[in-house]
Tab-separated table of C-alpha atoms in Angstrom:
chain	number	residue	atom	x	y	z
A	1	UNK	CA	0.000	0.000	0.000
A	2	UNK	CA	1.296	3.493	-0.768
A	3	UNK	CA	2.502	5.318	2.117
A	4	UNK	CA	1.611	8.779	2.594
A	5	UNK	CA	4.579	11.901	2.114
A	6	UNK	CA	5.068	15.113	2.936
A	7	UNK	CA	5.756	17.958	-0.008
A	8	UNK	CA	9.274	17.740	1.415
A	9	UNK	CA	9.320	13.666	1.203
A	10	UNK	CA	7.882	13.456	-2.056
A	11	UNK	CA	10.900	16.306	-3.625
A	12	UNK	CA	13.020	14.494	-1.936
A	13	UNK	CA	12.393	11.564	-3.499
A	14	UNK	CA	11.947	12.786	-6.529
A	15	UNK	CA	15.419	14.027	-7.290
A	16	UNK	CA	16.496	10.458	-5.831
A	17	UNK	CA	14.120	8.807	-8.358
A	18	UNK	CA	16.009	11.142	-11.392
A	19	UNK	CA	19.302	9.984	-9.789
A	20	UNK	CA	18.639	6.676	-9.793
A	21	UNK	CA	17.306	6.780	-13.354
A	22	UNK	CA	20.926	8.571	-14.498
A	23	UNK	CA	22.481	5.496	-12.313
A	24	UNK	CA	19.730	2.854	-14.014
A	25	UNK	CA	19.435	1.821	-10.924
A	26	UNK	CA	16.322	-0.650	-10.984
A	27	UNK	CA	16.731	-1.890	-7.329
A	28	UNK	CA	16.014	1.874	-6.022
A	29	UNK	CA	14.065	3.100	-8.349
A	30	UNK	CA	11.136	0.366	-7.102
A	31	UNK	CA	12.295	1.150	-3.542
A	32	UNK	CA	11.298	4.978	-3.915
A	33	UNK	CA	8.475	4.675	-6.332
A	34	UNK	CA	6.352	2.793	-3.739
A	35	UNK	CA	6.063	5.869	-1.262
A	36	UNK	CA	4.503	8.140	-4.438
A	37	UNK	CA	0.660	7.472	-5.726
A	38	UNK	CA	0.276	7.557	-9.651
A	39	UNK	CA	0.193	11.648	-9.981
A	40	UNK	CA	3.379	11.971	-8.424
A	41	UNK	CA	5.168	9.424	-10.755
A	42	UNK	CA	3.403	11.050	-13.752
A	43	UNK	CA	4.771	14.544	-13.008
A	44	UNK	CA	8.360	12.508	-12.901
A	45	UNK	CA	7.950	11.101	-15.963
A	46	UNK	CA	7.424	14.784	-17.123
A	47	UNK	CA	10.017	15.912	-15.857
A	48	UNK	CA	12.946	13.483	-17.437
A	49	UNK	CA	14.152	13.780	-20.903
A	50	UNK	CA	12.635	11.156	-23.447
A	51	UNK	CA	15.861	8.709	-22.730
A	52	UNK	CA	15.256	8.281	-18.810
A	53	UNK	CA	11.371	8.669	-19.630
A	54	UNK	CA	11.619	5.430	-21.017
A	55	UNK	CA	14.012	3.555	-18.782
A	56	UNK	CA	12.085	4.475	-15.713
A	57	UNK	CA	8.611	3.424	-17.344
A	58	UNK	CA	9.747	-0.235	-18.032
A	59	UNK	CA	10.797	-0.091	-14.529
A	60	UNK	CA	7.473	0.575	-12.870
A	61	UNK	CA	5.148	-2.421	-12.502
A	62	UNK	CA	2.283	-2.697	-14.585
A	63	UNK	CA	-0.226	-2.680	-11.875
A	64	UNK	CA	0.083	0.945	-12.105
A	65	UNK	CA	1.320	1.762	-15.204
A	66	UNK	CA	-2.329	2.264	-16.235
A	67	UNK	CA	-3.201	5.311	-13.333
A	68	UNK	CA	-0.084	6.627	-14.103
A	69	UNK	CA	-0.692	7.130	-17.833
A	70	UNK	CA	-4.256	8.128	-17.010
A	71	UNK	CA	-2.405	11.420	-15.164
A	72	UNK	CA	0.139	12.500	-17.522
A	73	UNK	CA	-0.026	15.148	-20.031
A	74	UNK	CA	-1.284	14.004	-23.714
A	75	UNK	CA	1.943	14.698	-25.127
A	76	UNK	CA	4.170	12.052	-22.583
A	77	UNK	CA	0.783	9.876	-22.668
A	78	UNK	CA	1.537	9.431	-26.781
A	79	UNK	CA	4.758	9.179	-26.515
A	80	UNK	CA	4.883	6.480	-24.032
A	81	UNK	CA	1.876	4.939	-25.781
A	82	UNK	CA	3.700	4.725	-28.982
A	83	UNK	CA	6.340	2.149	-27.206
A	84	UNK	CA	3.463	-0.196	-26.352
A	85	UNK	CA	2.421	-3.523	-27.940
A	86	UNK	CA	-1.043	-4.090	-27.885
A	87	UNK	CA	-1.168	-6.790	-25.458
A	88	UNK	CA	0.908	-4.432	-22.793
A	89	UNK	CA	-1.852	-1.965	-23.415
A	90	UNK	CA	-4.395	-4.102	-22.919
A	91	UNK	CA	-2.341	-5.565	-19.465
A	92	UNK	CA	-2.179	-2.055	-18.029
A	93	UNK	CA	-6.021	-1.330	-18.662
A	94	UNK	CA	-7.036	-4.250	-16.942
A	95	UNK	CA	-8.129	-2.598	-14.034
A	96	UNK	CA	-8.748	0.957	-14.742
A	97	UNK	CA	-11.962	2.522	-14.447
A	98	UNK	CA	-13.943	3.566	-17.626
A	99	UNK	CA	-13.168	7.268	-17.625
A	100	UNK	CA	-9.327	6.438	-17.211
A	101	UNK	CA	-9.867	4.157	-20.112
A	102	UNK	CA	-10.944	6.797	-22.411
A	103	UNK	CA	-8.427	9.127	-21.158
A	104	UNK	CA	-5.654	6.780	-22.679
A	105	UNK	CA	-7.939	5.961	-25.523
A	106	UNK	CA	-8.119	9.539	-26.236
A	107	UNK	CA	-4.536	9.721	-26.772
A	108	UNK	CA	-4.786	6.369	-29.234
A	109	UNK	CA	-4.668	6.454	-33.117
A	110	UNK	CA	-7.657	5.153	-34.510
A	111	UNK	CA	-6.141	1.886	-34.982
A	112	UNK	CA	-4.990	1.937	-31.564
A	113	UNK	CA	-8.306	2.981	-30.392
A	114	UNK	CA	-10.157	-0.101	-32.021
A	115	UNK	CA	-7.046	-2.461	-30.457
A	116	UNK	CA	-7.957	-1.299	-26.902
A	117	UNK	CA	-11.855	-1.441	-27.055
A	118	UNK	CA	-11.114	-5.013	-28.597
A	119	UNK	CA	-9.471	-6.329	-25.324
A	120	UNK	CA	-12.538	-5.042	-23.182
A	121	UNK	CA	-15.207	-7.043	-22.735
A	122	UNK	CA	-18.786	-5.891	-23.655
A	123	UNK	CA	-19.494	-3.794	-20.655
A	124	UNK	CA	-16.426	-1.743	-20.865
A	125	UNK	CA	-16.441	-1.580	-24.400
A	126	UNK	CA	-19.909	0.108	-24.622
A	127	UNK	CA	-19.117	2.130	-21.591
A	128	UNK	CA	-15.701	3.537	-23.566
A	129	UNK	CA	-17.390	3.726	-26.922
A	130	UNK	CA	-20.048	6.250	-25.531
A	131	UNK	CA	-17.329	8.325	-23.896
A	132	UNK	CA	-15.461	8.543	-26.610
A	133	UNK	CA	-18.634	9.885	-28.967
A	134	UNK	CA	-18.459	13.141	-26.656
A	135	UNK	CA	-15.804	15.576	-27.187
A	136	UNK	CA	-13.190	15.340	-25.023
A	137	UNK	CA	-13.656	18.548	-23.139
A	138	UNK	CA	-17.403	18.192	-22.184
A	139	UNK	CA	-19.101	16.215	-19.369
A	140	UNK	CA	-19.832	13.054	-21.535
A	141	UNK	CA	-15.863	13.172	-22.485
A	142	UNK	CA	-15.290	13.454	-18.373
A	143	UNK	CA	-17.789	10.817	-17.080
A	144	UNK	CA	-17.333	7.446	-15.593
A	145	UNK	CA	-19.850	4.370	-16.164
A	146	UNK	CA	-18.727	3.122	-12.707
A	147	UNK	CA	-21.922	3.851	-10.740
A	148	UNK	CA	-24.859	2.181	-9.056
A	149	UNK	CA	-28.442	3.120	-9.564
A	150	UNK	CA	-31.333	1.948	-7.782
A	151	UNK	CA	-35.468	1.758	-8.239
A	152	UNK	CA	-37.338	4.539	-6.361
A	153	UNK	CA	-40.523	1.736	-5.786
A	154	UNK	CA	-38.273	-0.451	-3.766
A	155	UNK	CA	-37.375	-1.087	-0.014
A	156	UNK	CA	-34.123	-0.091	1.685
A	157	UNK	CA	-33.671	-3.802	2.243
A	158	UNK	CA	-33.618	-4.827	-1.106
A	159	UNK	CA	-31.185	-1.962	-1.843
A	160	UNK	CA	-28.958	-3.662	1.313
A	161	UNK	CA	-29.267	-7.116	0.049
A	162	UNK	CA	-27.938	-5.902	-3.623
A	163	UNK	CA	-24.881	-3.833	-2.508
A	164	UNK	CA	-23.891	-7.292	-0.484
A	165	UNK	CA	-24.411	-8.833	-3.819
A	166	UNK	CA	-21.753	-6.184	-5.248
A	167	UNK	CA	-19.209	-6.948	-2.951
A	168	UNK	CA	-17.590	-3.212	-3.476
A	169	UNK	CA	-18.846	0.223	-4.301
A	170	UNK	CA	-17.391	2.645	-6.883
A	171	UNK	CA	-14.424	5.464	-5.845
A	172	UNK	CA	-16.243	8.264	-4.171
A	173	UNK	CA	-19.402	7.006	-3.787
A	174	UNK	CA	-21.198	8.931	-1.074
A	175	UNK	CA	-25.070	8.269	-2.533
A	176	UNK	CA	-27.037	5.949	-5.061
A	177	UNK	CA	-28.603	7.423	-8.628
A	178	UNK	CA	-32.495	6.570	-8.025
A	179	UNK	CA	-34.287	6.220	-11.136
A	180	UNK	CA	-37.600	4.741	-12.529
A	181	UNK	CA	-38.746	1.650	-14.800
A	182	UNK	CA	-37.894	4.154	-17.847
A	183	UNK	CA	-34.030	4.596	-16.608
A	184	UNK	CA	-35.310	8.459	-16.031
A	185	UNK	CA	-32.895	10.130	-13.147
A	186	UNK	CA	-35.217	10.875	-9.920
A	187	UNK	CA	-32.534	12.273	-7.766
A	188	UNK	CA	-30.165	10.269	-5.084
A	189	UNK	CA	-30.502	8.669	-2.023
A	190	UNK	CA	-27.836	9.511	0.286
A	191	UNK	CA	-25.611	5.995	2.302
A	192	UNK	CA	-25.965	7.680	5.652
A	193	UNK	CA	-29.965	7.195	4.829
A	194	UNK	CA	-29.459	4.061	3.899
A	195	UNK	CA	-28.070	3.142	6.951
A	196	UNK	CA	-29.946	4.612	9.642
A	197	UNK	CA	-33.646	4.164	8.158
A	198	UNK	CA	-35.799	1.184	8.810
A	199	UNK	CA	-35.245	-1.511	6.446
A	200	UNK	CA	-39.097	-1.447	4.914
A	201	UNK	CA	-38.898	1.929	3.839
A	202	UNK	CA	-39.165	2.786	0.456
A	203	UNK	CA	-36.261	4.610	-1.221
A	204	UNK	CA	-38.978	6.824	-3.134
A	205	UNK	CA	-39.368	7.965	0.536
A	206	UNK	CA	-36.070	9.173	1.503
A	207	UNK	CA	-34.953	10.099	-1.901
A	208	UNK	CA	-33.509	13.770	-2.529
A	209	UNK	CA	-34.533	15.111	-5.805
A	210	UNK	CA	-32.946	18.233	-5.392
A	211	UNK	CA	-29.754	17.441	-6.183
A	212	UNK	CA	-28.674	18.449	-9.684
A	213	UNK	CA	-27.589	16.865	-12.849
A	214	UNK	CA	-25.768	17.826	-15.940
A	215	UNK	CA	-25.950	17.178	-19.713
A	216	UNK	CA	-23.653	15.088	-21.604
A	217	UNK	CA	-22.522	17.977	-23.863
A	218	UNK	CA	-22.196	20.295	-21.387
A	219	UNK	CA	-18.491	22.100	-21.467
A	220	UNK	CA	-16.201	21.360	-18.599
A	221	UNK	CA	-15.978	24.775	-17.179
A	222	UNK	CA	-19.201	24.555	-16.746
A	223	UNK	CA	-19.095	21.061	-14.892
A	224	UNK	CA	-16.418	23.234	-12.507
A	225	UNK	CA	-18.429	25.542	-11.561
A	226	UNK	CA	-21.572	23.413	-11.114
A	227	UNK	CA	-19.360	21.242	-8.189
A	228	UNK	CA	-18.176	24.585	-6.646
A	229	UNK	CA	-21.518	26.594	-6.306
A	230	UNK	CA	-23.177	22.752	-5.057
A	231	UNK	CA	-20.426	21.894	-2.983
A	232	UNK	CA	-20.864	18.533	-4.994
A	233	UNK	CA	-19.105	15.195	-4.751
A	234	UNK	CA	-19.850	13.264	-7.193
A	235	UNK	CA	-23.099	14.212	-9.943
A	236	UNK	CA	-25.068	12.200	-12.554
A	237	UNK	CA	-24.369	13.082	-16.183
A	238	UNK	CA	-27.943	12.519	-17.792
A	239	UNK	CA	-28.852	12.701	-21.743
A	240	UNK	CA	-31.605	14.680	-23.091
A	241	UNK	CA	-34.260	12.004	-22.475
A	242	UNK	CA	-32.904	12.748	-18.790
A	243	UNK	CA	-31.904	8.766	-18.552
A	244	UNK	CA	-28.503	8.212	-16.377
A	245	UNK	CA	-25.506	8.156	-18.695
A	246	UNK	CA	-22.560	8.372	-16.173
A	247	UNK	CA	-21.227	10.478	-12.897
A	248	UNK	CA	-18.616	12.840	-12.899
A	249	UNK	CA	-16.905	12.707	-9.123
A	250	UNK	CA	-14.862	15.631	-7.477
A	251	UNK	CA	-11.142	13.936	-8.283
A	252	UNK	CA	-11.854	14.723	-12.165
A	253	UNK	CA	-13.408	18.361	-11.297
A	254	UNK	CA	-9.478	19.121	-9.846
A	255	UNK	CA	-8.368	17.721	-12.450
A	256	UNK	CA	-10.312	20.284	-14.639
A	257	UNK	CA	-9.312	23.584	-12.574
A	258	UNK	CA	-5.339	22.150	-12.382
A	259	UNK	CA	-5.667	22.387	-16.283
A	260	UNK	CA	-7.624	25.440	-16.362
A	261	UNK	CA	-4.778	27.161	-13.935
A	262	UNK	CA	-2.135	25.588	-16.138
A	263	UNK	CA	-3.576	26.498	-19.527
A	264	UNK	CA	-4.339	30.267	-18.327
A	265	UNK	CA	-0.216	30.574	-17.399
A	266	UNK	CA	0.949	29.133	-20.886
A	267	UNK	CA	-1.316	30.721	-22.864
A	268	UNK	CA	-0.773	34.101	-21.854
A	269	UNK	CA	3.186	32.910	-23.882
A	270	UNK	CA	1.185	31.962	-26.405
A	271	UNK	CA	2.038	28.056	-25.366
A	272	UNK	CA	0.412	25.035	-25.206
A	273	UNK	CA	0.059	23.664	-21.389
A	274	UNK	CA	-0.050	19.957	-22.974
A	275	UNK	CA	3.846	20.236	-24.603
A	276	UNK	CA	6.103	18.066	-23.594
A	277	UNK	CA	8.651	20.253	-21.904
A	278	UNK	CA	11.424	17.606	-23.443
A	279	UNK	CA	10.099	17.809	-26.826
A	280	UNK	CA	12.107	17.883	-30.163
A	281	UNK	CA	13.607	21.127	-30.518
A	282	UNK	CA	12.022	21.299	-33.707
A	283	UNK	CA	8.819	20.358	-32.745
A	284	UNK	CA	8.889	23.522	-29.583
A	285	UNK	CA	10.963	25.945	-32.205
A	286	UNK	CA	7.825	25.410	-34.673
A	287	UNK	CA	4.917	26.102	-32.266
A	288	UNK	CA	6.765	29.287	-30.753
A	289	UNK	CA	8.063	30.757	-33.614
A	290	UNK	CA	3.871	31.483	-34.847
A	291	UNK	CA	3.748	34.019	-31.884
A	292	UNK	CA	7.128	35.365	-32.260
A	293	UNK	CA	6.489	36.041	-35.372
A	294	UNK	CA	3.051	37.655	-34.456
A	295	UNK	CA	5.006	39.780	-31.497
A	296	UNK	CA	8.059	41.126	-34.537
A	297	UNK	CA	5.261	42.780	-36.221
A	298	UNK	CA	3.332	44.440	-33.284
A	299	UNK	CA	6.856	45.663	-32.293
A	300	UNK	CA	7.371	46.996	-36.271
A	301	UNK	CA	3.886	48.870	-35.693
A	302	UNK	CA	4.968	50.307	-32.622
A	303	UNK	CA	8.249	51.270	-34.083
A	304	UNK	CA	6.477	52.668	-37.508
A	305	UNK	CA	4.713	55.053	-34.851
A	306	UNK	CA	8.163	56.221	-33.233
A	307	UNK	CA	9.097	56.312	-36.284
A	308	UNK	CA	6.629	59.399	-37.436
A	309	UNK	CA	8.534	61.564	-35.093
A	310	UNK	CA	11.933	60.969	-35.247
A	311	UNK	CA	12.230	64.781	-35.973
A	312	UNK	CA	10.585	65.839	-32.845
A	313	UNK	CA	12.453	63.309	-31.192
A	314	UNK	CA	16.034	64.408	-32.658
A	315	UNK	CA	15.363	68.032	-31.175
A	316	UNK	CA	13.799	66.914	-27.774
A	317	UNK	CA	15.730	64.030	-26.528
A	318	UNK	CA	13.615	63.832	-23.191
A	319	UNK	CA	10.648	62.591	-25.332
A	320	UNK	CA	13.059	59.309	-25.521
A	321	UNK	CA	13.433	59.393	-21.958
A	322	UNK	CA	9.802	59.462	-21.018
A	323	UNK	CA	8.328	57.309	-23.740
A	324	UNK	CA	8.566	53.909	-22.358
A	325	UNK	CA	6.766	55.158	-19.276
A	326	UNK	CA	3.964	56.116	-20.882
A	327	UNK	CA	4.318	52.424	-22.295
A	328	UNK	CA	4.811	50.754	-19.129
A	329	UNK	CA	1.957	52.546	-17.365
A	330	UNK	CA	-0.688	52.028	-19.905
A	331	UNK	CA	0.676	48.065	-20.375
A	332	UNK	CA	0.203	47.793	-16.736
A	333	UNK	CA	-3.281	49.039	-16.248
A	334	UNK	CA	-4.129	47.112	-19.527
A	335	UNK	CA	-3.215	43.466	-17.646
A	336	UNK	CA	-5.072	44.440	-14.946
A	337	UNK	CA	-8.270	45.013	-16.360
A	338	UNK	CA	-7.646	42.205	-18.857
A	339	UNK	CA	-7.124	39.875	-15.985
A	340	UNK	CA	-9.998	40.741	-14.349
A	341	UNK	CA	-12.218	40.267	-17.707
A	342	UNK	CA	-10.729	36.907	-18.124
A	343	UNK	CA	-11.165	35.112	-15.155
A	344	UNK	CA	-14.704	36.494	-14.728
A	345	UNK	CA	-15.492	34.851	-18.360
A	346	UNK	CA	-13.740	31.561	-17.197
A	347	UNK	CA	-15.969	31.636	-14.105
A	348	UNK	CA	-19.170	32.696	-16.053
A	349	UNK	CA	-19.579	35.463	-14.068
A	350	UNK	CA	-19.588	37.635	-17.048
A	351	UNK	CA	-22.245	37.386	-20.115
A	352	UNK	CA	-24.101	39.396	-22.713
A	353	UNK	CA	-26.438	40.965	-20.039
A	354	UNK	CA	-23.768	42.554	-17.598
A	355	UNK	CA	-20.516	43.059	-19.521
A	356	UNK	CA	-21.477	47.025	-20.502
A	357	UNK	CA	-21.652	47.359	-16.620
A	358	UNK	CA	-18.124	46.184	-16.061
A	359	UNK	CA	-17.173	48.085	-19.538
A	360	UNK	CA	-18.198	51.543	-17.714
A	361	UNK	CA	-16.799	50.400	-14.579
A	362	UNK	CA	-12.992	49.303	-15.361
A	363	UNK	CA	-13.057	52.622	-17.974
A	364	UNK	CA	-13.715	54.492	-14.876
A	365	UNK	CA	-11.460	52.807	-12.630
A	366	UNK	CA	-8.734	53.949	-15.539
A	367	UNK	CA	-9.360	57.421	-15.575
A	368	UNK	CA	-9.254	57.952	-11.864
A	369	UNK	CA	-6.270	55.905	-11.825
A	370	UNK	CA	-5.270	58.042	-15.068
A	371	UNK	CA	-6.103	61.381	-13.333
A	372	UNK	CA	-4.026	60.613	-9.726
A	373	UNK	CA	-0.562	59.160	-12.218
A	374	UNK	CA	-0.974	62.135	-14.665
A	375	UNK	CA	-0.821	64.744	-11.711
A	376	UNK	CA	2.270	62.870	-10.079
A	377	UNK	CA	4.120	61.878	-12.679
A	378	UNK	CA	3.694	65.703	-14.304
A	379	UNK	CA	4.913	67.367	-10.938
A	380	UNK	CA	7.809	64.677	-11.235
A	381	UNK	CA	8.820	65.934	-15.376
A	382	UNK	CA	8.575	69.381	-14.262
A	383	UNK	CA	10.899	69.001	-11.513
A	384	UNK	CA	13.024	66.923	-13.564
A	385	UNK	CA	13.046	69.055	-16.915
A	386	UNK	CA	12.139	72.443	-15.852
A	387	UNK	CA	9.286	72.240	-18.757
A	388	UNK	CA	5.737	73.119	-17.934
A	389	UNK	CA	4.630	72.528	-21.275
A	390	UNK	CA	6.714	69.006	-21.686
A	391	UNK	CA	4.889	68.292	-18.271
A	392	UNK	CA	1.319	68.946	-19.399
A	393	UNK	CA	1.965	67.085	-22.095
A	394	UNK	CA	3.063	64.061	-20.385
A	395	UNK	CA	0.752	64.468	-17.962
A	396	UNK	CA	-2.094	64.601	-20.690
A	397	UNK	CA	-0.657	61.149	-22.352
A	398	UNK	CA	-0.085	59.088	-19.968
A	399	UNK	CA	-4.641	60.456	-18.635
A	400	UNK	CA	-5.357	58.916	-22.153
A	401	UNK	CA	-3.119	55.628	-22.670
A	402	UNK	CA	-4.590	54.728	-19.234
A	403	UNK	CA	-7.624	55.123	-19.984
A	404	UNK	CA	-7.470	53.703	-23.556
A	405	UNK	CA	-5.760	50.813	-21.576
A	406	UNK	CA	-8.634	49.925	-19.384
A	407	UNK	CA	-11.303	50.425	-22.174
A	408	UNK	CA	-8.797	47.774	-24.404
A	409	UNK	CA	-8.268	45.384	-21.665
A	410	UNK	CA	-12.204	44.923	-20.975
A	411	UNK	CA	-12.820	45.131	-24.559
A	412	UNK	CA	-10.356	42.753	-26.328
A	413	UNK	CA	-11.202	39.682	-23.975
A	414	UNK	CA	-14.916	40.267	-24.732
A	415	UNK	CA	-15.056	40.572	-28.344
A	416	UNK	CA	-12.055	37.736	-28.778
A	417	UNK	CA	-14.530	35.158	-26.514
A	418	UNK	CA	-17.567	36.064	-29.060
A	419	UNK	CA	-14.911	35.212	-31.680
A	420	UNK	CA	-14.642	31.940	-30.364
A	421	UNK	CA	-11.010	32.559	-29.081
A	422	UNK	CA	-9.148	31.711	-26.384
A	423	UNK	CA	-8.867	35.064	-24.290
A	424	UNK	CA	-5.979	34.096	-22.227
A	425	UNK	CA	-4.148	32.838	-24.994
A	426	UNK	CA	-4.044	36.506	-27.936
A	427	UNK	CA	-5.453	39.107	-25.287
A	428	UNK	CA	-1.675	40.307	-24.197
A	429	UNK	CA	-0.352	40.398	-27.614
A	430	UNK	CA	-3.211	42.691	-28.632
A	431	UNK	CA	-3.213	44.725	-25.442
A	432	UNK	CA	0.364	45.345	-25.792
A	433	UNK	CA	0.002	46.459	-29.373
A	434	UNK	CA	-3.170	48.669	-28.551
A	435	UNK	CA	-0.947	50.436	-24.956
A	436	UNK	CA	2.352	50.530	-26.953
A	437	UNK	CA	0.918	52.225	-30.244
A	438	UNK	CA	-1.190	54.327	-28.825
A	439	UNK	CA	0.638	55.873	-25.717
A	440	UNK	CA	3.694	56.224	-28.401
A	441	UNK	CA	1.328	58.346	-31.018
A	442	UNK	CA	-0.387	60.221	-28.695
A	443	UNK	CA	2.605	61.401	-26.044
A	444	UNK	CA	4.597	62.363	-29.407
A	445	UNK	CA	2.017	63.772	-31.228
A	446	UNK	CA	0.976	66.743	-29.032
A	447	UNK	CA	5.001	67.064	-28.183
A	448	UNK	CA	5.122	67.603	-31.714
A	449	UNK	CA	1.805	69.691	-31.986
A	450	UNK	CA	2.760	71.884	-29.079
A	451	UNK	CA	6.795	72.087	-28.405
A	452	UNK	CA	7.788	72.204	-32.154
């Protein structure tokens, strides 16, 4: 049985783990392994180059070679996948629950795919099949077939006498789905009731029909939130005929908001949180250089600007020096408001019907913040240049870029999510472009309007 670790244990013997890979050390690498569950191995296995990937993944017993590939990202999943023969695959699958299933079968070429279902017997295979006809990123993707349902017309007793019959109950199971003849969902009917009622009693009686369910198509986001606002441990995923397809349980929502977190960081690089940080060179060089590329010709824009006022900037040089403040300042307040905008359209807090509320209110948030940094800043160029008029002007700038900043950084979000793009992933390249441009055109062209 795993033992449990401490955050300090588990680095620890970690870096002993990527030792003893260097070493190909067998021996130790099965002595450490069996103090870390399956998440902790997979985050190893991410961590090592493909070389030591490789050597410490015919090391590990296949007993849990199966949880462990069920935890790592898509990118080490294929790769390890593609070292498989089928009847390893179908060894490690043995005894994984349905939803882990499809999570490997996900990663599977179609041939693979049809190898794997193959091996399962009927059950299973139906149970993957279905998951695999939802997209990957929706409930029906997410669900598990591992879950017990009862009749509402019959006695506690009866309920008893079958979950004997079972012998063991699914992971997380803290109630039963309660349905009718039809297979229609009716609500749940919690253990605890089950234990402390009088066997005659009808589970019709004690059922709770309150508790929600979700559709199969419904994104995952959506499943997120749904746990979080419920305070939900496990739910039944239902079709439209409101007959019980699957559960979703709390250990896959995590899952969901660790990706979330993960894919909000990368993308704002304009990366992909699924890469394989030991990919080919090639392979990385090719997906980065899109949004390099993208960046050169913001930067050329910004630069075409400047460029417009190389004259004023010849005769003034403290234009140069004050220019990527106004920059800075508006690229700032720009994040912030972004930020803001983004998160409250990952937690569905923002829509259709209240985003011209939050429009007014960030745009007002950047001119007070505009009006306080103009007056400081301007006392700060006059005492620094002696220049009332280079002062106002600065002053005057900087008012507008932050302003222009908080109006881009609620706007861009909004209009890229009705686009159907990722927010997090172009709203700082566009926010930069918008802050840059604009603070450069604007601080240079009344310098040029009013000094020369």
């Amino acid at each position: 049985m795993t033992q449990s670790t401490t955050v300090t244990d588990k680095t620890l013997i970690t870096q002993q783990i990527l030792a003893a890979v260097q070493e190909e050390n067998q021996d130790k690498i099965i002595e450490l392994s069996v103090h870390l569950v399956a998440e902790d191995i997979a985050e190893i296995l991410e961590s090592m180059p493909p070389k030591g990937r490789h050597f410490l993944w015919d090391v590990l017993n296949a007993d849990i070679q199966g949880e462990i590939l069920a935890h790592t990202n898509d990118e080490v999943r294929a790769s390890l996948l593609e070292q498989l023969a089928p009847h390893e695959l179908t060894e490690i699958t043995e005894n994984l629950e349905t939803d882990d299933i499809t999570d490997i079968a996900q990663s599977l070429s179609e041939e693979g795919q049809q190898t794997l279902l193959e091996s399962l017997d009927e059950e299973e295979r139906s149970a993957v099949e279905m998951a695999l006809s939802y997209p990957e990123d929706t409930a029906g993707g997410l669900m598990s077939t591992d879950f017990i349902a009862v009749r509402a017309d019959i006695t506690l007793d009866v309920v008893l006498r079958y979950l004997r019959k079972l012998g063991e109950l699914p992971r997380s199971t803290v109630d039963l789905f309660v349905r009718d003849r039809e297979e229609h969902y009716v609500g749940t009917l919690k253990l605890d009731a089950l234990l402390t009622h009088d066997p005659d009693t009808l589970v019709s009686d004690l059922v709770d029909s309150q508790q929600p369910t979700i559709k199969a198509f419904t994104p995952e986001k959506e499943v997120a939130q749904l746990f979080e606002k419920h305070d939900l441990i496990a739910i039944a995923v239902v079709n439209d005929s409101n007959k019980i397809l699957g559960r979703i349980t709390i250990d896959d929502v995590v899952d969901i908001i660790r990706e979330e977190g993960e894919h909000a960081q990368m993308a704002s690089a304009g990366l992909n949180e699924d890469e394989d940080i030991f990919a080919p060179a090639t392979r990385s060089a090719k997906r980065r250089t899109f949004w390099l590329g993208i960046n050169l010709l913001t930067a050329i824009f910004a630069s075409i600007v400047i460029g417009l006022f190389d004259a004023s900037i010849e005769k003034i040089v403290a234009l140069a020096v004050l220019m990527p403040i106004i920059a800075s300042m508006g690229g700032i307040a720009g994040t912030q408001t972004a930020t803001i905008v983004i998160r409250a359209l990952a937690t569905g807090k923002l829509g259709a019907q209240n985003s011209r509320s939050l429009l007014i209110k960030e745009t007002t948030v950047g001119a007070l913040n505009g009006l306080i940094w103009a007056v400081l800043t301007g006392i700060a160029v006059l005492i620094w240049f002696q220049d009332w008029a280079l002062s106002l002007i600065f002053a005057s700038a900087l008012m507008i870029n932050l302003v222009a900043a908080a109006l881009a950084g609620a706007t861009i979000p909004l209009v890229l999510q009705r686009m159907r793009i990722d927010p997090a992933l172009a709203s700082g390249l566009m926010l930069t472009t918008v802050t840059d441009s604009l603070g450069f055109f604007v601080f240079l062209g009344l310098a040029t309007i009013v000094l020369l």
